[in-house]
Short mmCIF file of C-alpha atoms and ligand atoms in Angstrom, two decimals:
data_model
loop_
_atom_site.label_atom_id
_atom_site.label_comp_id
_atom_site.label_asym_id
_atom_site.label_seq_id
_atom_site.Cartn_x
_atom_site.Cartn_y
_atom_site.Cartn_z
CA MET A 1 -137.53 -167.29 -68.58
CA LYS A 2 -136.14 -164.95 -65.96
CA LYS A 3 -134.76 -162.65 -68.64
CA ARG A 4 -138.27 -161.79 -69.72
CA PHE A 5 -138.95 -160.03 -66.45
CA LEU A 6 -136.02 -157.70 -66.76
CA PRO A 7 -137.53 -155.29 -69.33
CA LEU A 8 -140.73 -155.34 -67.29
CA LEU A 9 -138.81 -154.33 -64.19
CA LEU A 10 -137.02 -151.55 -66.04
CA VAL A 11 -140.36 -150.18 -67.16
CA LEU A 12 -141.90 -150.51 -63.72
CA VAL A 13 -139.20 -148.89 -61.61
CA PRO A 14 -139.57 -145.31 -62.93
CA ALA A 15 -143.35 -145.75 -62.82
CA LEU A 16 -143.17 -146.68 -59.16
CA THR A 17 -140.99 -143.73 -58.19
CA LEU A 18 -143.38 -141.43 -60.03
CA ALA A 19 -146.34 -142.97 -58.24
CA ALA A 20 -144.63 -142.37 -54.89
CA ALA A 21 -144.45 -138.67 -55.65
CA GLY A 22 -148.02 -138.57 -56.86
CA GLY A 23 -146.83 -137.80 -60.37
CA VAL A 24 -145.54 -134.36 -59.36
CA HIS A 25 -142.06 -133.37 -60.39
CA LEU A 26 -139.82 -133.04 -57.33
CA ASP A 27 -137.20 -130.30 -57.21
CA LYS A 28 -133.73 -131.24 -56.02
CA ALA A 29 -133.07 -130.12 -52.44
CA ASN A 30 -129.27 -130.00 -52.91
CA ILE A 31 -128.65 -129.85 -49.18
CA ASP A 32 -125.17 -129.59 -47.72
CA PRO A 33 -124.95 -131.68 -44.52
CA ASP A 34 -121.42 -130.37 -43.82
CA ASN A 35 -122.58 -126.76 -43.71
CA GLN A 36 -123.06 -126.08 -40.01
CA GLN A 37 -124.43 -122.59 -40.52
CA SER A 38 -127.14 -123.90 -42.81
CA LEU A 39 -128.02 -126.52 -40.17
CA GLN A 40 -128.17 -123.83 -37.47
CA ARG A 41 -130.49 -121.66 -39.58
CA GLY A 42 -132.61 -124.75 -40.29
CA ALA A 43 -132.87 -125.56 -36.57
CA ARG A 44 -134.02 -122.02 -35.85
CA LEU A 45 -136.74 -122.25 -38.52
CA PHE A 46 -137.78 -125.66 -37.26
CA VAL A 47 -138.28 -124.64 -33.62
CA ASN A 48 -139.97 -121.38 -34.65
CA TYR A 49 -142.37 -122.67 -37.29
CA CYS A 50 -142.85 -126.41 -36.84
CA LEU A 51 -142.40 -127.46 -33.24
CA SER A 52 -145.66 -125.85 -32.12
CA CYS A 53 -147.59 -128.65 -33.87
CA HIS A 54 -145.07 -131.38 -34.70
CA ALA A 55 -142.80 -133.06 -32.18
CA ALA A 56 -139.33 -134.38 -32.90
CA GLY A 57 -139.55 -136.91 -30.10
CA LEU A 58 -136.32 -138.76 -30.93
CA MET A 59 -134.16 -135.64 -30.65
CA ARG A 60 -132.79 -133.95 -27.54
CA TYR A 61 -132.07 -130.21 -27.49
CA GLU A 62 -128.71 -130.95 -25.87
CA ARG A 63 -127.57 -133.30 -28.63
CA MET A 64 -128.74 -130.89 -31.33
CA GLY A 65 -126.78 -128.05 -29.71
CA HIS A 66 -123.67 -130.21 -29.41
CA ASP A 67 -123.78 -131.47 -33.00
CA LEU A 68 -124.58 -128.09 -34.51
CA GLY A 69 -122.01 -126.16 -32.50
CA ILE A 70 -124.54 -124.14 -30.47
CA THR A 71 -123.76 -123.60 -26.80
CA GLU A 72 -126.24 -124.72 -24.12
CA PRO A 73 -127.23 -121.22 -22.93
CA VAL A 74 -127.93 -120.19 -26.53
CA VAL A 75 -130.01 -123.33 -27.09
CA ALA A 76 -131.98 -122.68 -23.89
CA GLU A 77 -132.56 -119.04 -24.66
CA ASN A 78 -133.15 -119.04 -28.42
CA LEU A 79 -134.31 -122.47 -29.44
CA MET A 80 -136.50 -123.68 -26.56
CA PHE A 81 -139.96 -122.21 -26.36
CA THR A 82 -141.58 -124.89 -24.24
CA GLY A 83 -139.38 -124.28 -21.18
CA GLY A 84 -137.83 -127.30 -19.49
CA ARG A 85 -134.19 -128.38 -19.53
CA VAL A 86 -131.82 -128.80 -22.48
CA GLY A 87 -131.54 -132.53 -21.77
CA GLU A 88 -135.17 -133.01 -22.72
CA LEU A 89 -136.62 -134.43 -25.92
CA MET A 90 -138.10 -132.07 -28.49
CA THR A 91 -141.71 -132.86 -27.69
CA VAL A 92 -144.74 -130.74 -28.33
CA ALA A 93 -147.26 -129.21 -25.94
CA THR A 94 -150.32 -129.61 -28.20
CA ASP A 95 -152.86 -132.12 -26.93
CA PRO A 96 -153.54 -134.82 -29.60
CA ASP A 97 -157.32 -134.50 -29.09
CA ASP A 98 -157.16 -130.76 -29.75
CA ALA A 99 -155.06 -131.40 -32.85
CA VAL A 100 -157.70 -133.74 -34.28
CA GLU A 101 -160.35 -131.11 -33.65
CA TRP A 102 -158.29 -128.35 -35.28
CA PHE A 103 -156.68 -130.14 -38.21
CA GLY A 104 -158.70 -133.36 -38.56
CA THR A 105 -155.58 -135.36 -37.76
CA VAL A 106 -152.59 -135.37 -35.41
CA PRO A 107 -149.50 -133.73 -36.97
CA PRO A 108 -146.97 -136.58 -37.26
CA ASP A 109 -143.66 -136.63 -35.38
CA LEU A 110 -141.00 -135.29 -37.75
CA SER A 111 -137.90 -136.94 -36.23
CA VAL A 112 -137.32 -139.30 -39.14
CA ILE A 113 -139.54 -137.76 -41.81
CA ALA A 114 -136.52 -137.05 -44.05
CA ARG A 115 -135.89 -140.78 -44.24
CA SER A 116 -139.46 -141.78 -45.07
CA ARG A 117 -140.29 -138.95 -47.48
CA GLY A 118 -136.84 -138.03 -48.78
CA VAL A 119 -135.29 -134.56 -48.85
CA ASP A 120 -136.47 -133.70 -52.39
CA TRP A 121 -140.07 -134.42 -51.43
CA LEU A 122 -139.80 -132.23 -48.32
CA TYR A 123 -138.13 -129.42 -50.25
CA THR A 124 -140.88 -129.47 -52.89
CA TYR A 125 -143.69 -129.91 -50.35
CA LEU A 126 -142.72 -126.86 -48.30
CA ARG A 127 -142.64 -124.72 -51.46
CA SER A 128 -145.89 -126.05 -52.96
CA PHE A 129 -148.67 -124.61 -50.83
CA TYR A 130 -151.20 -122.58 -52.79
CA LYS A 131 -154.43 -120.72 -52.10
CA ASP A 132 -157.58 -122.85 -52.27
CA ASP A 133 -160.79 -121.39 -50.90
CA SER A 134 -162.53 -124.75 -50.89
CA ARG A 135 -160.28 -125.93 -48.03
CA VAL A 136 -160.82 -125.11 -44.34
CA THR A 137 -157.20 -124.02 -44.05
CA GLY A 138 -157.55 -121.84 -47.19
CA VAL A 139 -154.65 -123.69 -48.81
CA ASN A 140 -153.85 -126.86 -50.67
CA ASN A 141 -150.58 -128.49 -51.67
CA LEU A 142 -149.35 -129.82 -55.02
CA VAL A 143 -147.41 -132.78 -53.67
CA PHE A 144 -149.79 -133.58 -50.79
CA PRO A 145 -153.32 -132.92 -52.13
CA ASP A 146 -155.91 -131.93 -49.49
CA VAL A 147 -153.28 -131.73 -46.77
CA GLY A 148 -154.52 -130.85 -43.27
CA MET A 149 -151.55 -128.60 -42.57
CA PRO A 150 -151.97 -124.84 -42.91
CA ASP A 151 -149.41 -122.85 -44.90
CA VAL A 152 -147.30 -122.01 -41.86
CA LEU A 153 -144.51 -120.35 -43.86
CA TRP A 154 -146.80 -117.96 -45.79
CA GLU A 155 -145.31 -114.97 -44.01
CA LEU A 156 -141.89 -115.78 -45.48
CA GLN A 157 -142.96 -117.06 -48.89
CA GLY A 158 -146.11 -115.04 -49.59
CA TRP A 159 -149.18 -116.56 -51.26
CA GLN A 160 -149.08 -118.68 -54.37
CA LYS A 161 -151.92 -119.34 -56.79
CA PRO A 162 -152.26 -122.23 -59.25
CA VAL A 163 -152.01 -121.60 -62.97
CA ILE A 164 -153.41 -124.43 -65.05
CA THR A 165 -152.25 -124.89 -68.63
CA THR A 166 -152.97 -127.64 -71.11
CA VAL A 167 -150.02 -129.14 -72.92
CA LYS A 168 -150.00 -131.62 -75.78
CA ASP A 169 -147.76 -134.67 -75.45
CA SER A 170 -145.80 -135.90 -78.47
CA ASP A 171 -148.48 -138.54 -79.11
CA GLY A 172 -151.20 -135.89 -79.28
CA THR A 173 -152.88 -136.49 -75.91
CA GLU A 174 -153.69 -133.41 -73.89
CA ARG A 175 -152.55 -133.08 -70.32
CA LYS A 176 -153.25 -130.49 -67.66
CA VAL A 177 -150.21 -129.03 -65.94
CA VAL A 178 -150.54 -127.06 -62.71
CA GLU A 179 -147.86 -124.54 -61.94
CA LEU A 180 -147.65 -122.17 -59.01
CA GLU A 181 -147.25 -118.46 -59.35
CA LEU A 182 -146.46 -115.98 -56.60
CA GLU A 183 -149.51 -113.77 -56.13
CA GLU A 184 -148.50 -111.77 -53.07
CA PRO A 185 -144.82 -111.60 -52.12
CA GLY A 186 -143.73 -112.50 -48.60
CA LEU A 187 -140.89 -111.22 -46.44
CA LEU A 188 -138.34 -113.19 -48.48
CA SER A 189 -137.67 -113.16 -52.20
CA PRO A 190 -138.31 -116.49 -53.98
CA LYS A 191 -134.55 -117.17 -53.99
CA GLU A 192 -134.19 -116.41 -50.29
CA TYR A 193 -137.22 -118.55 -49.52
CA ASP A 194 -135.77 -121.51 -51.44
CA ARG A 195 -132.56 -121.14 -49.44
CA ALA A 196 -134.48 -121.00 -46.16
CA VAL A 197 -136.38 -124.19 -47.05
CA ARG A 198 -133.11 -125.83 -48.09
CA ASP A 199 -131.70 -125.03 -44.62
CA LEU A 200 -134.83 -126.38 -42.96
CA VAL A 201 -134.69 -129.62 -44.97
CA ASN A 202 -130.97 -129.89 -44.26
CA PHE A 203 -131.79 -129.75 -40.55
CA MET A 204 -134.56 -132.36 -40.90
CA ASP A 205 -132.14 -134.63 -42.74
CA TYR A 206 -129.60 -134.24 -39.91
CA MET A 207 -132.35 -134.97 -37.35
CA ALA A 208 -133.37 -138.16 -39.17
CA GLU A 209 -129.87 -139.54 -38.67
CA PRO A 210 -127.76 -137.39 -36.33
CA GLY A 211 -124.85 -139.81 -36.54
CA LYS A 212 -124.58 -139.65 -40.34
CA HIS A 213 -121.85 -137.03 -40.35
CA ASP A 214 -119.70 -139.01 -37.87
CA ARG A 215 -120.40 -142.26 -39.68
CA ARG A 216 -119.22 -140.84 -43.01
CA ALA A 217 -116.13 -139.26 -41.44
CA LEU A 218 -115.27 -142.59 -39.80
CA GLY A 219 -115.82 -144.41 -43.09
CA VAL A 220 -113.27 -142.19 -44.84
CA LYS A 221 -110.73 -142.79 -42.04
CA VAL A 222 -111.24 -146.55 -42.23
CA ILE A 223 -110.70 -146.55 -46.00
CA MET A 224 -107.56 -144.41 -45.63
CA PHE A 225 -106.23 -146.84 -43.04
CA LEU A 226 -106.95 -149.81 -45.30
CA LEU A 227 -105.12 -148.13 -48.19
CA VAL A 228 -102.05 -147.46 -46.04
CA PHE A 229 -102.25 -150.99 -44.68
CA LEU A 230 -102.40 -152.37 -48.22
CA VAL A 231 -99.05 -150.71 -49.03
CA VAL A 232 -97.49 -152.04 -45.80
CA ALA A 233 -98.87 -155.54 -46.44
CA TYR A 234 -97.56 -155.51 -49.99
CA LEU A 235 -94.07 -154.43 -48.90
CA MET A 236 -94.05 -157.11 -46.19
CA LYS A 237 -95.09 -159.76 -48.70
CA LYS A 238 -92.24 -158.74 -50.98
CA GLU A 239 -89.81 -158.85 -48.06
CA PHE A 240 -90.89 -162.36 -46.95
CA TRP A 241 -90.86 -163.87 -50.44
CA LYS A 242 -87.42 -162.47 -51.20
CA ASP A 243 -85.88 -165.17 -48.96
CA VAL A 244 -88.06 -167.98 -50.33
CA HIS A 245 -87.09 -167.44 -53.97
C1 HEC S 1 -150.51 -125.49 -37.24
C2 HEC S 1 -149.93 -126.78 -37.07
C3 HEC S 1 -148.76 -127.19 -37.96
C4 HEC S 1 -147.56 -126.53 -38.08
C5 HEC S 1 -147.11 -125.27 -37.36
C6 HEC S 1 -146.76 -127.32 -38.99
N1 HEC S 1 -147.47 -128.42 -39.42
FE1 HEC S 1 -146.80 -129.85 -40.65
N2 HEC S 1 -148.57 -130.82 -40.53
C7 HEC S 1 -149.64 -130.41 -39.76
C8 HEC S 1 -150.73 -131.36 -39.93
C9 HEC S 1 -152.09 -131.29 -39.25
C10 HEC S 1 -150.25 -132.36 -40.80
C11 HEC S 1 -150.98 -133.61 -41.26
C12 HEC S 1 -151.55 -133.36 -42.60
C13 HEC S 1 -152.43 -134.47 -43.12
O1 HEC S 1 -152.19 -135.66 -42.84
O2 HEC S 1 -153.35 -134.12 -43.85
C14 HEC S 1 -148.90 -131.98 -41.18
C15 HEC S 1 -148.11 -132.69 -42.07
C16 HEC S 1 -146.79 -132.43 -42.32
C17 HEC S 1 -145.92 -133.22 -43.17
C18 HEC S 1 -146.33 -134.46 -43.93
C19 HEC S 1 -146.16 -135.64 -43.07
C20 HEC S 1 -146.46 -136.91 -43.82
O3 HEC S 1 -147.59 -137.41 -43.69
O4 HEC S 1 -145.58 -137.39 -44.49
C21 HEC S 1 -144.69 -132.63 -43.15
C22 HEC S 1 -143.45 -133.10 -43.88
C23 HEC S 1 -144.80 -131.46 -42.32
N3 HEC S 1 -146.08 -131.37 -41.83
C24 HEC S 1 -143.75 -130.60 -42.09
C25 HEC S 1 -143.86 -129.42 -41.35
C26 HEC S 1 -142.77 -128.48 -41.21
C27 HEC S 1 -141.38 -128.65 -41.77
C28 HEC S 1 -143.26 -127.47 -40.45
C29 HEC S 1 -142.53 -126.20 -40.08
C30 HEC S 1 -142.12 -125.37 -41.18
C31 HEC S 1 -144.65 -127.78 -40.13
N4 HEC S 1 -144.97 -128.98 -40.71
C32 HEC S 1 -145.47 -126.98 -39.37
C33 HEC S 1 -149.71 -129.29 -38.96
C34 HEC S 1 -148.70 -128.37 -38.81
#
C-alpha cells in the first residue's frame, strides 16, 4: 500500500520546488563562503544599498568586522552610516509607518533571509528587476511579481526590459517565456554586476549563520580526530588480543 505513494511523492517533489520559486528558473549563486574578500565587498554593498530600508537586527557591526577581518576603525568609518558604536546591532533608522506610506509595506529584516529564501533565489531576485510603467516604483521583478521594492541597484546594473517570446513544448502546447534584456547599461558590465550580486548574496548567507564557517572547520577537525583515534583504537585492540590468543 505504502509503495503506491512513492511515485506520487517523486512526481510531487520537483513540482513543489518549482512552485516555491513561482515557476521561474533560478540561477545558481555559486557563492564562496571562504572568500573573505568577496564577503567584505558584499558587506560594503549591503550597508551602502540595503541598510537604509532593511535592518539586519540580529547582526552586530563588531561581530561582522571581526569575522570578516575588518578592523574596528575601518568598520566605524566606512561601514556605519547611522552613527552609534560598533557594538550596536545593524538596525535601520526608517520609521515603520513611513515605510508603509512609501512602499505599501515594511521592508523585512534581512538577517536570516538567506535561510528562508535560499541563495539562488536571492541571486536571481537581485538580477531580475525590469522596467514596468504600470508600477508606482517603475519596476517589477520576475521572481517576486509586483514587489514593493524599488530597483535600488539600477545605477550598477542599468535598466532591463522584458522580452516575451512564445515557445512550443514537445507536446505542442504554447507557452510564454519572459526574458530580460539590458536596455540601458549601468556602471558595471553584466559580468561585473553578477559578481557584485554574488558577493552581496555571499555576505547575506554569512549573516544568516555567522557561525557556519567555524562550525564546518570544527566538523573537519572532529572527523580528523576520529580517524586518528580509529587507528589508535585498532592498534590497541590488536595489542590486547595478542595476549588472549
Ligand atoms: C528603498 C527601500 C529599499 C531598499 C534600499 C532595499 N529594499 Fe529590499 N525591499 C524593500 C521593500 C519595501 C520590500 C518588500 C517588498 C514587498 O513585500 O512587496 C523589500 C523586499 C526585499 C526582499 C524580499 C523579502 C521577502 O519577502 O522575502 C529582499 C530579499 C530584499 N528586499 C533585499 C534587498 C537587498 C539585498 C537590498 C540592497 C541591495 C535591498 N533589499 C534594498 C525596500 C527596499
